[in-house]
mmCIF file of C-alpha atoms in Angstrom:
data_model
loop_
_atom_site.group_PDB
_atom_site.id
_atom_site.type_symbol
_atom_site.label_atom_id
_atom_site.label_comp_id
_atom_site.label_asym_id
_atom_site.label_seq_id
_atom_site.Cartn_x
_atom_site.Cartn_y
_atom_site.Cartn_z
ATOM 1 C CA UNK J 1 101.481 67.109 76.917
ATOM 2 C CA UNK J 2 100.074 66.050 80.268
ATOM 3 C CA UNK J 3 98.119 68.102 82.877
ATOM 4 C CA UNK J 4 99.967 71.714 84.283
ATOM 5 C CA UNK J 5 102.387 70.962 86.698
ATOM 6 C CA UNK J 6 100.438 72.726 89.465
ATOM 7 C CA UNK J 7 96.744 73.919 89.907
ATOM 8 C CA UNK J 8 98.150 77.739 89.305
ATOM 9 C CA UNK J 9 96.665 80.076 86.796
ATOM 10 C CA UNK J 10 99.442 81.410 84.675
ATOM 11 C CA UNK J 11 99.057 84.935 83.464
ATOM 12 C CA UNK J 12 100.744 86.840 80.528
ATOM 13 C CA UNK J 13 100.492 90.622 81.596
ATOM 14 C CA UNK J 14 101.180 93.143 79.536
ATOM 15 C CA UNK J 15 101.990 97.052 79.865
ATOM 16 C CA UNK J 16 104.468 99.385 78.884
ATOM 17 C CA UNK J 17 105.150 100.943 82.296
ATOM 18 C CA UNK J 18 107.632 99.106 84.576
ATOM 19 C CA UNK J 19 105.725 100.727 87.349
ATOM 20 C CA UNK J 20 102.139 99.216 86.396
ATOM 21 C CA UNK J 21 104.210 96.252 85.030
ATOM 22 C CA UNK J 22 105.713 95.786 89.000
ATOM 23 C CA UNK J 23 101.734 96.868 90.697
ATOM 24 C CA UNK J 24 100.239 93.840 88.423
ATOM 25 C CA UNK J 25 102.561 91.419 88.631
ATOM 26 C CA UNK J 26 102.585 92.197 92.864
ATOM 27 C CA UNK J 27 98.701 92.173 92.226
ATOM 28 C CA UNK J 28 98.874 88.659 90.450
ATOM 29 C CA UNK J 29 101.259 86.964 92.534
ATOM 30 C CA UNK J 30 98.975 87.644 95.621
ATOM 31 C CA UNK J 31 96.201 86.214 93.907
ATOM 32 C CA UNK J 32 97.555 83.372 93.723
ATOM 33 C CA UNK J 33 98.672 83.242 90.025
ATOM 34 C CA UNK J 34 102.077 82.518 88.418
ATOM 35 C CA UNK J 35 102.852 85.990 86.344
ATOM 36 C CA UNK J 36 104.472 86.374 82.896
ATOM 37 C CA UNK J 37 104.818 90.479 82.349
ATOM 38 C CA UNK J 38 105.890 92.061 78.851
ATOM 39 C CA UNK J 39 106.727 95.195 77.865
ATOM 40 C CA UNK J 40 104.622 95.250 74.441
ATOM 41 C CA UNK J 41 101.855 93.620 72.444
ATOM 42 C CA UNK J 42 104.106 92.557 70.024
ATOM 43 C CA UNK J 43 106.515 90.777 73.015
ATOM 44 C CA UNK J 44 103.216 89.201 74.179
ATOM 45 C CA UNK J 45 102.264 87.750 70.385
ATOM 46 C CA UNK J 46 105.825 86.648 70.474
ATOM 47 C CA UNK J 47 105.788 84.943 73.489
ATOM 48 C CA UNK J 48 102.295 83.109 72.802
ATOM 49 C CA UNK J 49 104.135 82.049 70.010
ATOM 50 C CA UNK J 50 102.486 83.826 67.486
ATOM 51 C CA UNK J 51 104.725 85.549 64.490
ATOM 52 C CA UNK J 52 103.831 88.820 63.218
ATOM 53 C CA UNK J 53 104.149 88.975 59.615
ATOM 54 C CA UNK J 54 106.633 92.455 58.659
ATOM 55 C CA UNK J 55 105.076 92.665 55.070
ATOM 56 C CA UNK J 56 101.551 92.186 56.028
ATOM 57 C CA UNK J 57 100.847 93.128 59.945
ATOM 58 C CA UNK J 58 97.071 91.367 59.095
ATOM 59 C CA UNK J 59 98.883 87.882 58.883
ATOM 60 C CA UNK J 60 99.704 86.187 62.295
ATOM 61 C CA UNK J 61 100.845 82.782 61.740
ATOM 62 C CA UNK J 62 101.845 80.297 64.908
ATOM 63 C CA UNK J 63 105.456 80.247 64.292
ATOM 64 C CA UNK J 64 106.727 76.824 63.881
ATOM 65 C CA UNK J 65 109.766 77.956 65.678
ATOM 66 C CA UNK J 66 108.093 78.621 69.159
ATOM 67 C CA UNK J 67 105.880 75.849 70.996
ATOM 68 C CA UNK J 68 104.271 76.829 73.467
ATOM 69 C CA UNK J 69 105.747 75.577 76.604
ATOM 70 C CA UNK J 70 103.894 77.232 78.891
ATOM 71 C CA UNK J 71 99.895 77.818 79.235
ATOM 72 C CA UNK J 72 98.306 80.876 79.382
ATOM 73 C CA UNK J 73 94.946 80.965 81.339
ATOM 74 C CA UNK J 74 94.520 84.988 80.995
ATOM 75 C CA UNK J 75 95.768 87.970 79.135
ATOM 76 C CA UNK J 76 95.595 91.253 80.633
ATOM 77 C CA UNK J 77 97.147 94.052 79.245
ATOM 78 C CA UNK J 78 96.864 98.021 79.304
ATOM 79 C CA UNK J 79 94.807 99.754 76.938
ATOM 80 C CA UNK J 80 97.465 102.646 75.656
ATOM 81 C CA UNK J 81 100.830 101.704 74.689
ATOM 82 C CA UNK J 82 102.546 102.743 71.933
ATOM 83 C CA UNK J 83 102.576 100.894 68.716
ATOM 84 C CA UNK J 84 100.379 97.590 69.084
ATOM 85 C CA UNK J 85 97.454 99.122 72.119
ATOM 86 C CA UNK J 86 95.750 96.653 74.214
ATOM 87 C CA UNK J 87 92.530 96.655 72.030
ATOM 88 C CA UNK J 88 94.707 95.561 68.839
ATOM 89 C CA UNK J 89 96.631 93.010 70.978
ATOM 90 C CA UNK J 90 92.861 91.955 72.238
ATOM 91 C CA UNK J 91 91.729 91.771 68.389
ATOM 92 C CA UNK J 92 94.438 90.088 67.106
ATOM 93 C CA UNK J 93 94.425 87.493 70.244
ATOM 94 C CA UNK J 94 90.770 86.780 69.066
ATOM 95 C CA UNK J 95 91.469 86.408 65.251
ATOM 96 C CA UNK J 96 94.017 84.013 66.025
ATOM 97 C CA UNK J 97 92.892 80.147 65.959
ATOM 98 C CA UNK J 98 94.978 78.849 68.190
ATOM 99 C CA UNK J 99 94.701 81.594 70.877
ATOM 100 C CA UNK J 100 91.437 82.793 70.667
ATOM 101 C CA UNK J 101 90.074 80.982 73.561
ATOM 102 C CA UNK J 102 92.642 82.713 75.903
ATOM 103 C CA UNK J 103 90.159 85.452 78.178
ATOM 104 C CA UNK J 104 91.293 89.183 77.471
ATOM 105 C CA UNK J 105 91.144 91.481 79.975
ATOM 106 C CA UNK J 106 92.144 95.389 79.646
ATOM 107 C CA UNK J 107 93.120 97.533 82.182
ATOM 108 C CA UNK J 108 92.921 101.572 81.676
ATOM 109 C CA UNK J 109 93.618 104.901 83.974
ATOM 110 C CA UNK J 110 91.113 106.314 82.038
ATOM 111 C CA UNK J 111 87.160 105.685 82.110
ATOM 112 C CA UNK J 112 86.004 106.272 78.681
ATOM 113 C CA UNK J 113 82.299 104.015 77.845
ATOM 114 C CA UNK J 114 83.161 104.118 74.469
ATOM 115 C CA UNK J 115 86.284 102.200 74.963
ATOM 116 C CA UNK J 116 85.191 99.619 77.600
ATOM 117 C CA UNK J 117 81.940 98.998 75.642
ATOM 118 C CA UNK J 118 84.422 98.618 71.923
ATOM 119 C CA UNK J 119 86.300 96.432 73.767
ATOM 120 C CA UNK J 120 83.905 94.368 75.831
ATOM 121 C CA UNK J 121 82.318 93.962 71.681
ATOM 122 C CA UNK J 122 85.856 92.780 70.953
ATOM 123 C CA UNK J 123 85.725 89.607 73.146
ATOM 124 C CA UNK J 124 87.506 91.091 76.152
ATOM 125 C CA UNK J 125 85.794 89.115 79.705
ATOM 126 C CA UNK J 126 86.671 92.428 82.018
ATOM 127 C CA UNK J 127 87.662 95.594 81.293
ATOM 128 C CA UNK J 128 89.566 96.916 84.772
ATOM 129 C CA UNK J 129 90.196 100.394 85.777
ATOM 130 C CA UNK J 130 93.330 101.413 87.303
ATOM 131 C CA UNK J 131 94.569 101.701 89.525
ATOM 132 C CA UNK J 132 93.442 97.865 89.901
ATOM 133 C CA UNK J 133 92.629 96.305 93.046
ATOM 134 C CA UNK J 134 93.135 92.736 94.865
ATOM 135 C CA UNK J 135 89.213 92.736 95.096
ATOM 136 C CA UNK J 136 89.339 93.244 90.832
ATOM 137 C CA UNK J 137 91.567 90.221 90.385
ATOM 138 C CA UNK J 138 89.403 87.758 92.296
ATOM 139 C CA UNK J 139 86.345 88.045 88.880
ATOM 140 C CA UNK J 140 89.382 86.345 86.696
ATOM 141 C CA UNK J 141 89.625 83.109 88.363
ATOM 142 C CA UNK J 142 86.017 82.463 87.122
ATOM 143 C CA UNK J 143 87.734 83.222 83.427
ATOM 144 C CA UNK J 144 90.840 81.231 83.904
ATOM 145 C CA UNK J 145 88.581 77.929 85.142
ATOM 146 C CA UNK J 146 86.863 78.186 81.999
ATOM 147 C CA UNK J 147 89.518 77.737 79.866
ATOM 148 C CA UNK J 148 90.788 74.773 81.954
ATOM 149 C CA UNK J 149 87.936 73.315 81.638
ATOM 150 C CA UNK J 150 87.540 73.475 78.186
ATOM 151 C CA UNK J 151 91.352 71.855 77.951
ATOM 152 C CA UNK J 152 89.967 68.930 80.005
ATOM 153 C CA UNK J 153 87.176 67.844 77.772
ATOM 154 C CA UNK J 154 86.769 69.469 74.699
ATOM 155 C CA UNK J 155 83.064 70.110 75.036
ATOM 156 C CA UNK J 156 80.810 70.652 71.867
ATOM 157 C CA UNK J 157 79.209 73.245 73.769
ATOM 158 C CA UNK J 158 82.166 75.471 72.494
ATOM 159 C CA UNK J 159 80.688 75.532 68.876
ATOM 160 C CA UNK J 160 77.230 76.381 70.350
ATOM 161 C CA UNK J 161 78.758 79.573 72.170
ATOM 162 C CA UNK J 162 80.492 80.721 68.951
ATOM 163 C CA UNK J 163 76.906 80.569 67.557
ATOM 164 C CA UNK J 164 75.308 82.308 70.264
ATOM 165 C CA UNK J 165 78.025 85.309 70.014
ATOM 166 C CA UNK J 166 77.771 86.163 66.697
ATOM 167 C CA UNK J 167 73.802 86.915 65.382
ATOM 168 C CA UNK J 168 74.839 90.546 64.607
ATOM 169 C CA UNK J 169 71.550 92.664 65.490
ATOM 170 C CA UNK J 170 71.424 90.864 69.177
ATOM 171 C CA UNK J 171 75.199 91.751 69.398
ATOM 172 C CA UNK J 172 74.369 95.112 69.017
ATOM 173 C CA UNK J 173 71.427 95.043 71.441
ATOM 174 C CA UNK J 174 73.044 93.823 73.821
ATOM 175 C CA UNK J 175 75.856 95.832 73.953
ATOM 176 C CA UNK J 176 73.841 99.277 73.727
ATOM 177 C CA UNK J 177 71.559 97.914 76.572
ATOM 178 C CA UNK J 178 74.784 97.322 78.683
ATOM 179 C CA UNK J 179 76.779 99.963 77.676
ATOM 180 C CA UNK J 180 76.041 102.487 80.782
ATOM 181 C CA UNK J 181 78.700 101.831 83.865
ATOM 182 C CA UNK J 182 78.054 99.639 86.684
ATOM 183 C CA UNK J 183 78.717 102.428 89.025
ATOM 184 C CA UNK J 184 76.397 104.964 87.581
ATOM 185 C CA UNK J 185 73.450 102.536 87.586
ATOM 186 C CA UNK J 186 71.330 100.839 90.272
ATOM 187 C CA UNK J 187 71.321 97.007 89.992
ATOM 188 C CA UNK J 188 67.442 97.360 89.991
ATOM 189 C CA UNK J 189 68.143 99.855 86.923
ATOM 190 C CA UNK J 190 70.055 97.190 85.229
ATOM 191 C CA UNK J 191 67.287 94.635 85.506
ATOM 192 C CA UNK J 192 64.628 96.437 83.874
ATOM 193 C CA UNK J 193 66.771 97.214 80.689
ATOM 194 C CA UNK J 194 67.632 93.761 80.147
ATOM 195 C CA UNK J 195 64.365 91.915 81.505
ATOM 196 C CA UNK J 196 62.664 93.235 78.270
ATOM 197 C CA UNK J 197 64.909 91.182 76.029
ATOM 198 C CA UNK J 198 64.730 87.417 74.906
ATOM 199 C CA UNK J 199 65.703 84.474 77.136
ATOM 200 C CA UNK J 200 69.626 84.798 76.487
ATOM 201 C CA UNK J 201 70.258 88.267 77.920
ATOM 202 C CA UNK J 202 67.464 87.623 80.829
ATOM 203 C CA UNK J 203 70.578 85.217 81.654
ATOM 204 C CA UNK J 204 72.864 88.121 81.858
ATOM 205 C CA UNK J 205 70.976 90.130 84.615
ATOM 206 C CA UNK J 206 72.604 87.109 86.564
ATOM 207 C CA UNK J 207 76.238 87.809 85.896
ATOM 208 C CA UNK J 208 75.695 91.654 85.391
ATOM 209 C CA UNK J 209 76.921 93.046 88.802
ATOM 210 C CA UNK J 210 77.444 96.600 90.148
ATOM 211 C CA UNK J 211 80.993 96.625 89.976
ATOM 212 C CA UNK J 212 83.031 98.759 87.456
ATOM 213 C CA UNK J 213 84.061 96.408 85.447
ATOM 214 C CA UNK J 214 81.742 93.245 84.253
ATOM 215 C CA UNK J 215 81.502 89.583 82.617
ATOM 216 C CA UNK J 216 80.845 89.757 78.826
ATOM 217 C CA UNK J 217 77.604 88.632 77.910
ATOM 218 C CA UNK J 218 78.432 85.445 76.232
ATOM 219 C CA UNK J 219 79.676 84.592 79.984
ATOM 220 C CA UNK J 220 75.872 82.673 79.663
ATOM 221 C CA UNK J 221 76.586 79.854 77.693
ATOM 222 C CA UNK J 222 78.961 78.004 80.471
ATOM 223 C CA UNK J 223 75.718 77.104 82.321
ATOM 224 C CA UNK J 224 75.132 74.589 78.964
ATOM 225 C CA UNK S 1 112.307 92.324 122.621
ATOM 226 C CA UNK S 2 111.139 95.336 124.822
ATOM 227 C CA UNK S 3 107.669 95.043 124.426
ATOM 228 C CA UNK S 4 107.208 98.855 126.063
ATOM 229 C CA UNK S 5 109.457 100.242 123.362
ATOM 230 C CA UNK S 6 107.874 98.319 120.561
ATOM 231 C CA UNK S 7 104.612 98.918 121.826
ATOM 232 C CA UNK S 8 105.598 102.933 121.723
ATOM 233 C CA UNK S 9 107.121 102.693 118.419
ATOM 234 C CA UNK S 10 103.948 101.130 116.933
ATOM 235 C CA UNK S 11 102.037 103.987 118.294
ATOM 236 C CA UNK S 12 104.061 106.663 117.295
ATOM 237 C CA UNK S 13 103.635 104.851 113.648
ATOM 238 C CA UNK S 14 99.660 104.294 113.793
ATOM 239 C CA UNK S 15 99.708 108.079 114.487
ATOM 240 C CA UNK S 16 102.180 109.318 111.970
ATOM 241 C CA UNK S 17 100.818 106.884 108.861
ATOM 242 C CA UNK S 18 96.632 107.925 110.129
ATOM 243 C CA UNK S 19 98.242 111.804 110.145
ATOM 244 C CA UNK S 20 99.312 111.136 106.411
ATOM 245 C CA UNK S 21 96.372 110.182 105.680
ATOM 246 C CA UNK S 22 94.251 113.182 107.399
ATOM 247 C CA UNK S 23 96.525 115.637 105.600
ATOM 248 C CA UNK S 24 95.934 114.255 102.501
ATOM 249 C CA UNK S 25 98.955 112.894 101.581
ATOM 250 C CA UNK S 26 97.837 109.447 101.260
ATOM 251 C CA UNK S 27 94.561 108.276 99.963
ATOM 252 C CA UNK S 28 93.141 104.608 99.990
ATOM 253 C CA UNK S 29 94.896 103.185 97.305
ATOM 254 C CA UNK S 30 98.197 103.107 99.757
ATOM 255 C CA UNK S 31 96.053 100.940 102.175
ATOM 256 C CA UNK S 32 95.624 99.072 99.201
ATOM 257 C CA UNK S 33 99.787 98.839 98.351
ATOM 258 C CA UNK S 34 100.382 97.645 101.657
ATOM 259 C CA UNK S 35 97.739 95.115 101.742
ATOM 260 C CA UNK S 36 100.335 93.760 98.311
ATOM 261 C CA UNK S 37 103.279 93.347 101.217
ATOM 262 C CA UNK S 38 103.962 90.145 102.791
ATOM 263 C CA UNK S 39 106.623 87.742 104.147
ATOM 264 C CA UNK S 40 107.079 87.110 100.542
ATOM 265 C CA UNK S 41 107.279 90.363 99.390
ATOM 266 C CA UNK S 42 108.545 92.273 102.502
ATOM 267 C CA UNK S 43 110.251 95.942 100.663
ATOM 268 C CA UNK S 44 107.350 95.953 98.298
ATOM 269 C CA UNK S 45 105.689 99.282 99.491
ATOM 270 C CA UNK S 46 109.100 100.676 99.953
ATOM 271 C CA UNK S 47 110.586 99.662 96.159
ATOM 272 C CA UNK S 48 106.826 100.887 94.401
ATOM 273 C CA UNK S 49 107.075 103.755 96.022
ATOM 274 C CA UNK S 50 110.937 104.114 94.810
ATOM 275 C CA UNK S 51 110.021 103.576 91.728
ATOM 276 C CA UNK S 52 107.460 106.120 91.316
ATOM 277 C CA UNK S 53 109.602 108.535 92.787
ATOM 278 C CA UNK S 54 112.493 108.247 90.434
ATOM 279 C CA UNK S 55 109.386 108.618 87.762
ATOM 280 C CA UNK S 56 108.600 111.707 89.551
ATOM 281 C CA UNK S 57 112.130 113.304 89.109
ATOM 282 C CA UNK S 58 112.428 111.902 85.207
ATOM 283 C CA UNK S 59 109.125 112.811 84.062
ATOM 284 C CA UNK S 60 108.773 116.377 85.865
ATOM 285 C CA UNK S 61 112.654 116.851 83.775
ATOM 286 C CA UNK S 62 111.427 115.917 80.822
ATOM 287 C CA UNK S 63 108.424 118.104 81.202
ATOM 288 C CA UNK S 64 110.587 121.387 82.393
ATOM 289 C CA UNK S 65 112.442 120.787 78.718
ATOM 290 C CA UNK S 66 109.584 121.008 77.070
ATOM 291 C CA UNK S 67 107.760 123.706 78.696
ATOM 292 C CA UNK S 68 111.129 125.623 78.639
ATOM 293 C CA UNK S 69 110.830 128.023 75.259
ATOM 294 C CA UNK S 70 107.682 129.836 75.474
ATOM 295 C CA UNK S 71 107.892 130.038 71.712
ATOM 296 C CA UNK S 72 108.011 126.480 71.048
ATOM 297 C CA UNK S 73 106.166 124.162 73.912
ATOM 298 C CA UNK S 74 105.627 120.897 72.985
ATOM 299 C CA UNK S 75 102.272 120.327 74.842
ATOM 300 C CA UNK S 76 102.193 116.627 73.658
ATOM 301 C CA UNK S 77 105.181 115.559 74.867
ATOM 302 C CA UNK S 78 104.031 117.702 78.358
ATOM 303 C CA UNK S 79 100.660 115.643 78.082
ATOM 304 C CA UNK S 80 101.987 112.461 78.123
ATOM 305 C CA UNK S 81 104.134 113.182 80.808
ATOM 306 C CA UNK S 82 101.197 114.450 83.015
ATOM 307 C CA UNK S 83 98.867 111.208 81.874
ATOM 308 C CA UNK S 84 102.195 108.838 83.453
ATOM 309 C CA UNK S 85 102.249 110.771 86.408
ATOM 310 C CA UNK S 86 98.764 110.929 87.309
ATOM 311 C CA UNK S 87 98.262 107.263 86.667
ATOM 312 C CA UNK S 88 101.102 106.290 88.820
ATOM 313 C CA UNK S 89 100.558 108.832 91.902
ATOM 314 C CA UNK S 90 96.913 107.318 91.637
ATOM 315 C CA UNK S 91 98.150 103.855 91.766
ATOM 316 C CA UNK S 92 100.148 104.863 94.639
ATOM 317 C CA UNK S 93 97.781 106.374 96.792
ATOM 318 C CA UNK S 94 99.962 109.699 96.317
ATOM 319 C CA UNK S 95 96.694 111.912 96.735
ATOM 320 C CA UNK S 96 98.392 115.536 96.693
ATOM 321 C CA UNK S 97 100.621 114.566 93.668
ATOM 322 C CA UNK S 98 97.325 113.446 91.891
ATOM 323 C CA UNK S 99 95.200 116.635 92.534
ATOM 324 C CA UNK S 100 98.202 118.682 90.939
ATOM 325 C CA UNK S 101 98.574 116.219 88.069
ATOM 326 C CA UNK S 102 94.845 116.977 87.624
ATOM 327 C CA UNK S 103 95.488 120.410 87.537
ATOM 328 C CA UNK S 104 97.693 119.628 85.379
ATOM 329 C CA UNK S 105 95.979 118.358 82.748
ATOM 330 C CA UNK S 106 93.635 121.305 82.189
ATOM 331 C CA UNK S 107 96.368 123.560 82.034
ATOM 332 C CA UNK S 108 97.983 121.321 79.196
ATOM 333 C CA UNK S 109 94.751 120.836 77.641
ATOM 334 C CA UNK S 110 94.019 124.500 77.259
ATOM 335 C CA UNK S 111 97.689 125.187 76.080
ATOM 336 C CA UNK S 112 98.181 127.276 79.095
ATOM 337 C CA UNK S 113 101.839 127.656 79.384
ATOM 338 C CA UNK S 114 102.039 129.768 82.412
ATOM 339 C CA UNK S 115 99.393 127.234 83.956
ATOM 340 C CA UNK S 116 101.501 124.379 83.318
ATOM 341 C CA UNK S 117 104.893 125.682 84.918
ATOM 342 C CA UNK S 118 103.187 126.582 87.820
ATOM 343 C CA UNK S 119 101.984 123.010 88.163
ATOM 344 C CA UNK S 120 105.249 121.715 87.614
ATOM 345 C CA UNK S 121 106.703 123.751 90.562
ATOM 346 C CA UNK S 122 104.002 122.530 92.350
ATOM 347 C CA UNK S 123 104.041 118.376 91.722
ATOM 348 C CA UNK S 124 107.776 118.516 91.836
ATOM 349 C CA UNK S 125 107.435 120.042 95.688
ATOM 350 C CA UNK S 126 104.321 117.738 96.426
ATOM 351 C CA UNK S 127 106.456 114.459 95.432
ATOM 352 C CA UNK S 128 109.251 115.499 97.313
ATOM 353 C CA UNK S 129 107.421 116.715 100.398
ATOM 354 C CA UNK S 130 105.465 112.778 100.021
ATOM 355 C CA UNK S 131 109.192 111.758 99.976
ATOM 356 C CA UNK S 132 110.140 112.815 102.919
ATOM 357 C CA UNK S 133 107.129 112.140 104.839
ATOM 358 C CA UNK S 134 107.311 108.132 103.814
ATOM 359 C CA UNK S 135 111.341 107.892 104.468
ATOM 360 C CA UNK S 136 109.903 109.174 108.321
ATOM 361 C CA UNK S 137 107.372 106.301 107.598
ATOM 362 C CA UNK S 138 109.952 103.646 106.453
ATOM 363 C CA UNK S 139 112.390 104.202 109.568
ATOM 364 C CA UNK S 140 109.842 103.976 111.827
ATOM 365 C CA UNK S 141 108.963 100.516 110.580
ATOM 366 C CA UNK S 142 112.582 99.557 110.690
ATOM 367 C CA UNK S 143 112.783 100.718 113.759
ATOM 368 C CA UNK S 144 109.752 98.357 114.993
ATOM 369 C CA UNK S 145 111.339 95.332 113.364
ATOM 370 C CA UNK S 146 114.572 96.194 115.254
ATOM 371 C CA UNK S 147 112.829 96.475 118.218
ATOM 372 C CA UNK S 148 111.345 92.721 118.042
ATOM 373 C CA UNK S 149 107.816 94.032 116.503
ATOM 374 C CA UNK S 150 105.728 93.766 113.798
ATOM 375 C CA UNK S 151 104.376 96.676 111.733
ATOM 376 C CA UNK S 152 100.804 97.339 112.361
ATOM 377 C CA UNK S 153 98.054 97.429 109.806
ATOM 378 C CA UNK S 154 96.400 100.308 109.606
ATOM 379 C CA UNK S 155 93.208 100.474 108.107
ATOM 380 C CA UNK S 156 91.426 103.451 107.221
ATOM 381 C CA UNK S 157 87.609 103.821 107.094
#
C-alpha cells in the first residue's frame, strides 16, 4: 500500500446522536479532516475491521473478511451510548494489536474528573467537553501527525514509549497529580505539583496547558 | 444590487441577531455554529438548528407520556430525555431552552412530578418561542442574499 492519497487526516467519529453526529462531522470537515461518523462502538470496531466475537465479547479478532481500505488517524467518540460506551470502545481500541496505535479521544456533555481522569488512564490523548469547539479540534492534529509519522518509519522509539507507559506506581502518580481540571487550576498551580516529580513528568509541565481538556502524559516520549 | 437596501437589511439583522443575544435567547455557542457555515456548507446553521428542533418536539412527546400517570412516572425514561435535550440546546447556543432543561434535571432527580410538568410546559414554549425568533433570523438573511449582500458576522464579546 503506498502513501494516503492526500495529506488529509481521516477521522472515524463516533456517537449515537445524529445531532452531535452532524455538529462533529461539520466540526471535522472545517478542520480540515476527511470524516467517517458511526452510529455505535460496535459499527466503529466493524468498520476498523475488527470482529467482535458473539460467544466471547473479550475476543476481537481482525476479521480476515475486512481490510482496511482506508486509514484512520483519530478516533473520537462520545462517552455515553448505549451498549458498547466510548470508554469500552477506547479499551477495546487499545487491547487490539493492530489498532492500538490509533489516538482516542472522548467527547462528553458532562464534566465528571473521575471519568476524564479513568479515561485519560485508558490511553485516550484528549478528553473534550461538549459542546466541542473549532478551537478543541486544532490539539488533534498534533495526535494525528504522530501516527503518520510512525507509518513512515517505524521508529524503535515506539517500544521505548510502551516501556515508559506502563511502570504501574508512576502511572498512578501521575495520574493523581494531574487529575484536578485545567480550568480550576492556575498554570503556576500545575507546575509546582509536577516539578516535585522525576525527570519524565517535569516533561509534562510542558504539554500540560490550561485548557479543559489535555495531552496524556506519555505525549513526552515523541521528543525521543 | 441596491447597496442602500442591502446595507439596511444588514442592519436591521446585526440588530435583531445582537437583540437575541441580549435577551438571552442565544448564548456563544451559536456564534460558534455559525462560525461552522461556509460556501461549502451554506444551510448549515439553518439544518442544525432543524434538527434540534424536531428533537425538541420528539423528545418533549416522549417525555409528556411518561410523566402522564401520576401513579406510574417513569423518571428514567424522563431523565434521559432531559440529558438529550440539554446537551443539544447547549450545543446550539439555545440558552433559554438550556436553563429550563437544567431545571429540569433537579426536578427529575428529586422525583418531583409536579416539578417536571411544569418544566415541560415551559421548554416546549421556550423552543418554540427560539423557533420563531430564528425563522425572523433566517428570512432576513435570505432577504440580504436576494438583495445582492452578504450576511454579516456578528461577533459577540
Amino acid at each position: 500500500m503506498g502513501m494516503e492519497t492526500e495529506s488529509q487526516f481521516h477521522v472515524l467519529a463516533v456517537d449515537d446522536s445524529l445531532f452531535d453526529r452532524k455538529m462533529i462531522e461539520r466540526l471535522l470537515q472545517k478542520s480540515s479532516c476527511q470524516v467517517t461518523t458511526v452510529d455505535s462502538g460496535s459499527k466503529a470496531l466493524e468498520f476498523l475491521g475488527l470482529r467482535v466475537d458473539d460467544e466471547d465479547p473479550n475476543v476481537l479478532s481482525t476479521s480476515p473478511h475486512i481490510h482496511q481500505e482506508v486509514e484512520i488517524n483519530l478516533i473520537i467518540t462520545d462517552y455515553c451510548m448505549p451498549g458498547m460506551t466510548g470508554y469500552d470502545l477506547l479499551k477495546k481500541v487499545k487491547e487490539s494489536a493492530a489498532f492500538k496505535s490509533i489516538p482516542v479521544v472522548i467527547m462528553s456533555s458532562e464534566n465528571v474528573p473521575a471519568r476524564i481522569s479513568r479515561c485519560l488512564e485508558e490511553g485516550a490523548e484528549e478528553f473534550f467537553l461538549k459542546p466541542v469547539k473549532l478551537a478543541d479540534l486544532t490539539k488533534l492534529k498534533p495526535h494525528m501527525m504522530k501516527t503518520k509519522l510512525k507509518k513512515e518509519s517505524e521508529k524503535p522509539a515506539k517500544e521505548e514509549e510502551s516501556e515508559i507507559s506502563k511502570p504501574g506506581i508512576e502511572e498512578e502518580e501521575a495520574v493523581i497529580e494531574i487529575l484536578p481540571l485545567h480550568q480550576e487550576l492556575e498554570s503556576e498551580q500545575l507546575e509546582t505539583m509536577v516539578s516535585s516529580s522525576s525527570n519524565k513528568r517535569k516533561a509534562m509541565e510542558e504539554v500540560i496547558s490550561t485548557d479543559r481538556s489535555r495531552p496524556k502524559y506519555n505525549d513526552i516520549t515523541t521528543s525521543v | 444590487m441596491n447597496t442602500i437596501v442591502v446595507g439596511q437589511l444588514q442592519r436591521q439583522f446585526q440588530d435583531y441577531i445582537v437583540s437575541l443575544y441580549q435577551q438571552g435567547y442565544l448564548d456563544n455557542q451559536f456564534t460558534e455554529l455559525r462560525k461552522l457555515q461556509d460556501e461549502g456548507s451554506p444551510d448549515f446553521v439553518a439544518e442544525v438548528v432543524s434538527l434540534f428542533f424536531d428533537d425538541c418536539a420528539k423528545l418533549i412527546n416522549d417525555m409528556s407520556t411518561s410523566l402522564e400517570r401520576p401513579d406510574h412516572v417513569d423518571f428514567k425514561q424522563v431523565d434521559s430525555g432531559v440529558h438529550q435535550l440539554k446537551g443539544s440546546s447547549s450545543s446550539v447556543g439555545a440558552r433559554r431552552v438550556k436553563s429550563v432543561c437544567i431545571a429540569f434535571k433537579e426536578c427529575c432527580d428529586v422525583q418531583n412530578r409536579e416539578g417536571c410538568l411544569r418544566c415541560l410546559q415551559q421548554v416546549d414554549y421556550e423552543y418554540k418561542m427560539l423557533k420563531t425568533k430564528l425563522q425572523d433570523l433566517f428570512n432576513l438573511e435570505q432577504q440580504i442574499l436576494q438583495a445582492g449582500g452578504t450576511i454579516p458576522q456578528v461577533s459577540m464579546n
